[in-house]
């Protein structure tokens, strides 16, 4: 199978680093024209330039917008009025004991992790339905199924994304638009690397030792017993964004190394 998205346009939110960057690079490699998004123009431009270098001949541009706010989403919609493929990737996480999580954190997590995707789907999905082709992918998490006790607020937003995604898929009946979510497990993105480096420092370990211990301790059911790479997650996202993934709709697709032990 050769995935060819020539002629299609895509936005990946929060794609100046981490999983989002890998997805943007992967989509650029299929011939899609890609909008990279971050909160500053300098970072978005730098990421777009890096992808153009890695994928010669690709069409990539950076658009700065804070997708956690209504104003930011409106600015993105103004800069990019139409899109064929929307990847709702921007997201934040932070381990914090439930009793220490104030309302402000709950609201912030909901704004970044859920409302960004809600607002942008409201903006872009009508055009997809009208043109009778489109792909929306929510980057959720296995934490949306196995709620981690060390960050219940994060897990809750990841479950909410699954609900929004499935609800939107119901609106695509009889069309060639699909809405799915992808559920990564622990993945060595920049954000997570910082977190693991802190753990390593605290415990006097190397990054590799700390990563291995984290999986054994906190994700003991993992079948791969390691962190995924950002490219391994991007592979799944690029596939579900492809024309070939035409009968996968309303699905919660796991790319989490088998942590979740249920069969379906
Ligand atoms: P990351 O922190 O490495 O990268 C996130 C990117 O989003 C950064 O480039 C950041 O600048 C950008 N961003 C953050 N807030 C933004 C905002 N308001 N507007 C625009 N851009 C913003 O994160 P990651 O680990 O690559 O995670 C990406 C997605 O994957 C998130 O939704 C996360 O919940 C999900 N996920 C990650 C893991 C993991 O282990 N890395 C596991 C499961 C799910």
Short mmCIF file of C-alpha atoms and ligand atoms in Angstrom, two decimals:
data_model
loop_
_atom_site.label_atom_id
_atom_site.label_comp_id
_atom_site.label_asym_id
_atom_site.label_seq_id
_atom_site.Cartn_x
_atom_site.Cartn_y
_atom_site.Cartn_z
CA UNK A 1 0.00 0.00 0.00
CA UNK A 2 1.35 3.39 -0.95
CA UNK A 3 -0.42 6.23 0.82
CA UNK A 4 -0.84 9.21 -1.48
CA UNK A 5 -2.58 12.33 -0.17
CA UNK A 6 -1.48 14.63 -2.98
CA UNK A 7 -4.02 17.43 -3.35
CA UNK A 8 -5.27 17.12 0.24
CA UNK A 9 -4.56 19.68 2.95
CA UNK A 10 -3.95 18.98 6.63
CA UNK A 11 -3.57 20.81 9.95
CA UNK A 12 -1.86 19.20 12.91
CA UNK A 13 -2.38 21.20 16.10
CA UNK A 14 0.55 21.43 18.53
CA UNK A 15 2.99 20.15 15.93
CA UNK A 16 6.17 22.10 16.63
CA UNK A 17 7.44 19.09 18.58
CA UNK A 18 6.64 15.61 19.82
CA UNK A 19 3.97 13.36 18.32
CA UNK A 20 2.41 16.28 16.41
CA UNK A 21 5.65 17.03 14.61
CA UNK A 22 6.05 13.37 13.61
CA UNK A 23 2.47 13.32 12.30
CA UNK A 24 3.01 16.53 10.31
CA UNK A 25 6.20 15.07 8.82
CA UNK A 26 4.44 11.79 8.04
CA UNK A 27 1.56 13.57 6.29
CA UNK A 28 4.00 15.77 4.35
CA UNK A 29 5.63 12.56 3.15
CA UNK A 30 2.35 11.42 1.60
CA UNK A 31 2.13 14.56 -0.57
CA UNK A 32 -0.48 16.39 1.54
CA UNK A 33 0.11 20.11 2.07
CA UNK A 34 0.51 20.55 5.80
CA UNK A 35 -0.05 23.38 8.28
CA UNK A 36 2.16 23.11 11.34
CA UNK A 37 0.76 24.85 14.43
CA UNK A 38 2.35 26.08 17.62
CA UNK A 39 1.91 29.03 19.92
CA UNK A 40 4.69 31.17 18.44
CA UNK A 41 5.31 31.94 14.78
CA UNK A 42 9.05 31.40 15.23
CA UNK A 43 8.57 27.83 16.48
CA UNK A 44 5.93 27.03 13.84
CA UNK A 45 8.21 28.35 11.09
CA UNK A 46 11.20 26.41 12.44
CA UNK A 47 9.21 23.16 12.50
CA UNK A 48 7.84 23.79 8.99
CA UNK A 49 11.38 24.46 7.72
CA UNK A 50 12.69 21.27 9.38
CA UNK A 51 9.95 19.19 7.73
CA UNK A 52 10.56 20.78 4.33
CA UNK A 53 14.22 19.84 4.72
CA UNK A 54 13.41 16.27 5.81
CA UNK A 55 10.80 15.81 3.06
CA UNK A 56 12.12 17.58 -0.04
CA UNK A 57 9.41 18.97 -2.30
CA UNK A 58 6.78 19.04 0.47
CA UNK A 59 4.44 21.98 1.04
CA UNK A 60 4.50 22.92 4.72
CA UNK A 61 3.78 26.20 6.45
CA UNK A 62 3.65 27.33 10.04
CA UNK A 63 0.67 29.13 11.58
CA UNK A 64 0.87 30.44 15.14
CA UNK A 65 -2.29 30.09 17.23
CA UNK A 66 -3.02 29.08 20.81
CA UNK A 67 -5.68 26.45 20.16
CA UNK A 68 -6.65 26.34 23.84
CA UNK A 69 -8.62 29.59 23.41
CA UNK A 70 -11.62 30.53 21.28
CA UNK A 71 -9.62 33.50 19.93
CA UNK A 72 -6.71 31.25 18.97
CA UNK A 73 -8.98 28.80 17.14
CA UNK A 74 -10.66 31.73 15.36
CA UNK A 75 -7.24 33.05 14.30
CA UNK A 76 -6.32 29.62 12.93
CA UNK A 77 -9.64 29.45 11.04
CA UNK A 78 -8.98 32.87 9.55
CA UNK A 79 -5.47 31.91 8.41
CA UNK A 80 -6.62 28.50 7.12
CA UNK A 81 -10.31 28.67 6.13
CA UNK A 82 -10.63 25.09 4.81
CA UNK A 83 -8.90 21.80 5.43
CA UNK A 84 -9.34 18.16 4.39
CA UNK A 85 -7.56 16.54 7.33
CA UNK A 86 -7.73 17.85 10.91
CA UNK A 87 -5.48 16.25 13.50
CA UNK A 88 -6.43 17.38 17.01
CA UNK A 89 -3.11 16.64 18.65
CA UNK A 90 -2.33 19.59 20.97
CA UNK A 91 -2.47 18.39 24.54
CA UNK A 92 -0.94 18.81 27.97
CA UNK A 93 -0.33 16.42 30.86
CA UNK A 94 0.97 16.80 34.40
CA UNK A 95 1.06 14.23 37.17
CA UNK A 96 -0.69 15.73 40.23
CA UNK A 97 -2.50 14.14 43.17
CA UNK A 98 -6.28 14.51 42.85
CA UNK A 99 -6.61 16.44 46.13
CA UNK A 100 -4.08 19.01 44.87
CA UNK A 101 -5.72 19.70 41.49
CA UNK A 102 -7.49 23.07 41.66
CA UNK A 103 -10.47 24.06 39.48
CA UNK A 104 -8.18 26.22 37.38
CA UNK A 105 -6.16 23.15 36.32
CA UNK A 106 -9.31 21.20 35.47
CA UNK A 107 -10.48 24.10 33.30
CA UNK A 108 -7.07 24.52 31.64
CA UNK A 109 -6.82 20.82 30.83
CA UNK A 110 -10.33 20.86 29.37
CA UNK A 111 -9.60 23.95 27.25
CA UNK A 112 -6.36 22.57 25.77
CA UNK A 113 -7.19 18.88 25.46
CA UNK A 114 -10.91 18.94 24.63
CA UNK A 115 -12.17 22.37 23.57
CA UNK A 116 -9.41 22.85 20.97
CA UNK A 117 -10.71 19.81 19.08
CA UNK A 118 -14.35 20.77 19.66
CA UNK A 119 -13.86 24.27 18.26
CA UNK A 120 -11.76 23.22 15.28
CA UNK A 121 -14.11 20.36 14.36
CA UNK A 122 -16.99 22.86 14.46
CA UNK A 123 -14.98 25.05 12.08
CA UNK A 124 -13.73 22.48 9.58
CA UNK A 125 -16.17 19.57 9.58
CA UNK A 126 -19.01 21.35 7.70
CA UNK A 127 -16.66 21.90 4.70
CA UNK A 128 -15.60 18.23 4.79
CA UNK A 129 -19.25 17.10 4.78
CA UNK A 130 -20.04 19.51 1.92
CA UNK A 131 -17.10 18.24 -0.18
CA UNK A 132 -17.92 14.66 0.88
CA UNK A 133 -14.39 13.81 1.96
CA UNK A 134 -12.49 14.49 5.13
CA UNK A 135 -10.58 13.04 8.06
CA UNK A 136 -10.67 14.16 11.68
CA UNK A 137 -8.37 12.39 14.13
CA UNK A 138 -8.29 13.06 17.88
CA UNK A 139 -5.05 12.14 19.60
CA UNK A 140 -6.45 10.72 22.82
CA UNK A 141 -4.52 8.28 25.04
CA UNK A 142 -4.72 4.86 26.66
CA UNK A 143 -5.13 7.04 29.78
CA UNK A 144 -8.64 7.73 28.45
CA UNK A 145 -9.43 4.05 29.11
CA UNK A 146 -7.12 3.29 32.06
CA UNK A 147 -7.55 6.50 34.07
CA UNK A 148 -4.20 7.10 35.83
CA UNK A 149 -4.68 7.86 39.53
CA UNK A 150 -1.70 10.25 39.36
CA UNK A 151 -3.47 12.49 36.80
CA UNK A 152 -7.21 11.95 36.87
CA UNK A 153 -7.84 15.33 35.21
CA UNK A 154 -5.71 14.31 32.21
CA UNK A 155 -7.40 10.91 31.89
CA UNK A 156 -10.83 12.54 32.07
CA UNK A 157 -10.04 14.88 29.16
CA UNK A 158 -8.76 11.93 27.12
CA UNK A 159 -12.04 10.04 27.71
CA UNK A 160 -13.96 13.17 26.74
CA UNK A 161 -12.09 13.27 23.43
CA UNK A 162 -13.26 9.70 22.71
CA UNK A 163 -16.86 10.79 23.33
CA UNK A 164 -16.59 13.85 21.08
CA UNK A 165 -14.91 11.82 18.36
CA UNK A 166 -17.53 9.08 18.40
CA UNK A 167 -20.35 11.63 18.48
CA UNK A 168 -18.95 13.47 15.46
CA UNK A 169 -18.54 10.18 13.59
CA UNK A 170 -22.30 9.64 14.02
CA UNK A 171 -22.79 12.82 11.98
CA UNK A 172 -20.87 11.41 8.99
CA UNK A 173 -23.36 8.64 8.16
CA UNK A 174 -23.43 7.95 4.42
CA UNK A 175 -20.53 10.28 3.62
CA UNK A 176 -16.82 9.74 2.92
CA UNK A 177 -15.84 11.75 6.00
CA UNK A 178 -14.42 9.77 8.92
CA UNK A 179 -13.77 10.75 12.54
CA UNK A 180 -11.58 8.53 14.68
CA UNK A 181 -9.32 8.73 17.68
CA UNK A 182 -5.87 7.26 18.16
CA UNK A 183 -4.78 6.17 21.65
CA UNK A 184 -1.03 6.28 22.17
CA UNK A 185 0.61 4.82 25.26
CA UNK A 186 3.83 6.17 26.79
CA UNK A 187 5.69 7.76 23.88
CA UNK A 188 9.11 9.43 23.95
CA UNK A 189 8.08 12.91 22.83
CA UNK A 190 9.90 16.07 23.98
CA UNK A 191 7.28 16.67 26.69
CA UNK A 192 7.58 13.15 28.07
CA UNK A 193 11.37 13.13 27.79
CA UNK A 194 11.50 16.12 30.14
CA UNK A 195 9.28 14.24 32.60
CA UNK A 196 11.42 11.07 32.39
CA UNK A 197 14.64 13.11 32.70
CA UNK A 198 13.29 14.56 35.96
CA UNK A 199 12.53 11.05 37.21
CA UNK A 200 16.03 9.93 36.20
CA UNK A 201 17.58 12.86 38.07
CA UNK A 202 15.51 12.19 41.19
CA UNK A 203 16.51 8.50 41.23
CA UNK A 204 20.11 8.85 40.01
CA UNK A 205 19.37 6.82 36.86
CA UNK A 206 20.07 7.14 33.15
CA UNK A 207 17.20 8.17 30.86
CA UNK A 208 16.95 4.56 29.58
CA UNK A 209 16.82 3.13 33.12
CA UNK A 210 14.17 5.62 34.23
CA UNK A 211 12.06 4.95 31.10
CA UNK A 212 12.30 1.19 31.61
CA UNK A 213 11.39 1.48 35.31
CA UNK A 214 8.45 3.77 34.51
CA UNK A 215 6.97 1.19 32.12
CA UNK A 216 7.54 -1.71 34.55
CA UNK A 217 6.05 0.20 37.50
CA UNK A 218 3.29 2.32 36.01
CA UNK A 219 2.37 0.46 32.79
CA UNK A 220 3.17 -3.09 33.86
CA UNK A 221 0.67 -4.66 31.42
CA UNK A 222 2.52 -3.20 28.42
CA UNK A 223 3.27 -5.96 25.94
CA UNK A 224 6.10 -4.04 24.30
CA UNK A 225 7.63 -3.10 27.73
CA UNK A 226 9.05 0.16 26.38
CA UNK A 227 8.09 3.64 25.30
CA UNK A 228 6.89 4.04 21.71
CA UNK A 229 8.67 6.41 19.37
CA UNK A 230 6.78 9.39 17.99
CA UNK A 231 7.08 7.92 14.48
CA UNK A 232 5.36 4.70 15.58
CA UNK A 233 2.33 6.78 16.65
CA UNK A 234 2.48 8.91 13.49
CA UNK A 235 2.31 5.75 11.35
CA UNK A 236 -1.14 4.90 12.73
CA UNK A 237 -2.35 8.50 12.35
CA UNK A 238 -1.15 8.78 8.76
CA UNK A 239 -2.87 5.49 7.92
CA UNK A 240 -6.22 6.53 9.41
CA UNK A 241 -5.92 9.86 7.55
CA UNK A 242 -5.42 8.05 4.25
CA UNK A 243 -7.92 7.32 1.49
CA UNK A 244 -7.23 3.63 2.13
CA UNK A 245 -8.71 3.86 5.66
CA UNK A 246 -12.17 4.45 4.17
CA UNK A 247 -14.09 1.95 6.33
CA UNK A 248 -12.54 2.89 9.66
CA UNK A 249 -14.94 5.39 11.19
CA UNK A 250 -16.00 6.10 14.77
CA UNK A 251 -13.14 3.95 16.05
CA UNK A 252 -10.79 4.32 19.01
CA UNK A 253 -7.56 2.95 17.56
CA UNK A 254 -4.95 1.80 20.03
CA UNK A 255 -1.27 2.42 19.42
CA UNK A 256 -0.29 1.75 23.02
CA UNK A 257 1.71 -1.46 22.97
CA UNK A 258 -1.05 -3.61 24.46
CA UNK A 259 -1.33 -1.92 27.88
CA UNK A 260 -5.13 -2.09 27.78
CA UNK A 261 -5.97 -5.71 28.46
CA UNK A 262 -9.46 -5.92 27.03
CA UNK A 263 -9.90 -7.64 23.64
CA UNK A 264 -12.15 -4.98 22.09
P1 LIG B 1 4.56 17.49 23.63
O1 LIG B 1 4.44 18.29 24.87
O2 LIG B 1 5.88 16.83 23.33
O3 LIG B 1 4.14 18.35 22.38
C1 LIG B 1 2.92 19.03 22.42
C2 LIG B 1 2.99 20.15 21.42
O4 LIG B 1 1.77 20.91 21.53
C3 LIG B 1 4.13 21.11 21.69
O5 LIG B 1 4.74 21.41 20.45
C4 LIG B 1 3.43 22.31 22.31
O6 LIG B 1 4.11 23.51 22.07
C5 LIG B 1 2.09 22.27 21.61
N1 LIG B 1 1.03 22.94 22.36
C6 LIG B 1 0.72 22.79 23.67
N2 LIG B 1 -0.31 23.59 23.99
C7 LIG B 1 -0.65 24.22 22.84
C8 LIG B 1 -1.63 25.18 22.53
N3 LIG B 1 -2.44 25.66 23.47
N4 LIG B 1 -1.73 25.63 21.26
C9 LIG B 1 -0.90 25.18 20.30
N5 LIG B 1 0.06 24.27 20.54
C10 LIG B 1 0.19 23.81 21.79
O7 LIG B 1 3.37 16.44 23.68
P2 LIG B 1 3.27 14.96 23.09
O8 LIG B 1 3.76 14.02 24.12
O9 LIG B 1 3.81 14.90 21.71
O10 LIG B 1 1.68 14.81 23.05
C11 LIG B 1 0.88 15.07 21.91
C12 LIG B 1 -0.50 14.49 22.13
O11 LIG B 1 -0.40 13.08 22.34
C13 LIG B 1 -1.22 15.06 23.36
O12 LIG B 1 -2.58 15.25 23.07
C14 LIG B 1 -1.03 13.97 24.40
O13 LIG B 1 -2.03 13.96 25.37
C15 LIG B 1 -1.07 12.72 23.53
N6 LIG B 1 -0.42 11.57 24.16
C16 LIG B 1 0.92 11.59 24.43
C17 LIG B 1 1.50 10.48 25.04
C18 LIG B 1 2.97 10.43 25.36
O14 LIG B 1 3.39 9.57 26.12
N7 LIG B 1 3.78 11.32 24.78
C19 LIG B 1 0.73 9.37 25.38
C20 LIG B 1 -0.62 9.39 25.08
C21 LIG B 1 -1.19 10.49 24.47
#
